[in-house]
DNA sequence: TCTCAAATTAGATCTATTCTAAGCTTGTAA
DNA sequence: TTACAAGCTTAGAATAGATCTAATTTGAGA
């Protein structure tokens, strides 16, 4: 876990309480929260961050590459402080949204599309299914 | 190209001019249009389909499995009548959104995640980069 | 401490999508 | 042919996430 203040400084951004809290929250969560979930969770105890600032800050952090936007569900924009290449699993039943290590799909071979797409910048595998918990409880089968 | 009317009947849906036109358009396009693009293109010559009907019909077709929603860009929901498993390429510069054959990533091996996710329903690889045209013209480098 | 560009804010606005309630079409049966 | 019901289409209203605006506050450097 890198100090959020350090990361912000490295990008030439002022370290404000709001930015610090938003980046730290994203670093610490296993989840991929939406802007609205961030507003709610950050202000749960001590309200100090407006909705506008959450949106502004997320855009700023995205622009400098400290977070990425993840958009694999209709109308839902999620944020991810894991900026290393990795993949995702999405549960059809509960919406659970997990990271999958890059290593897991090392086997993925790009040579079949290299001629058609010589300028690839990023690859991501989306795995959809039912998570262990939802399968155990049998909801939504 | 399967007759849209036949597909609609098979799913127990009434064949209306609007449904026929929407499904046929999606079958014939190489693109992955949004609801709004569909409204605009379907009504370009002969206006006969309201915005509400386009949204209703897309939801209906999605529910019966004749089209799928594709959501890999912030705030943009696209529709795809190619319901066979396949992958996608998205151009960062022009937004071009191509199909990539399932065959292209045959090499993809799921065994590393099989223990953690025993109930996988769908897999998709998203490839992002710059398409040949955008690279040639040098826009947005 | 003072200054001022940058950051934050509440609330207005925008926009894609969904909802509502009325009208239309089609198939069926009297 | 007429009556009815079910399903489809429609315009416009409502909703909600995101963005914009303009005023206020903050904080890093002089
Ligand atoms: Mn992630
Ligand atoms: Mn496709
Ligand atoms: Zn689940
Ligand atoms: Zn392009």
PDB file of C-alpha atoms and ligand atoms in Angstrom, chain A residues 32 80 86 88 99, ligand 1:
ATOM      1  CA  UNK A  32     -14.880  -1.484  -7.353  1.00  0.00           C
ATOM      2  CA  UNK A  80     -10.382   0.855  -9.516  1.00  0.00           C
ATOM      3  CA  UNK A  86      -5.500  -7.482 -14.519  1.00  0.00           C
ATOM      4  CA  UNK A  88     -12.249  -9.232 -13.707  1.00  0.00           C
ATOM      5  CA  UNK A  99      -9.943  -8.856  -9.580  1.00  0.00           C
TER       6      UNK A  99
HETATM    7 MN1  LIG E   1      -9.927  -4.354 -10.688  1.00  0.00          MN
END
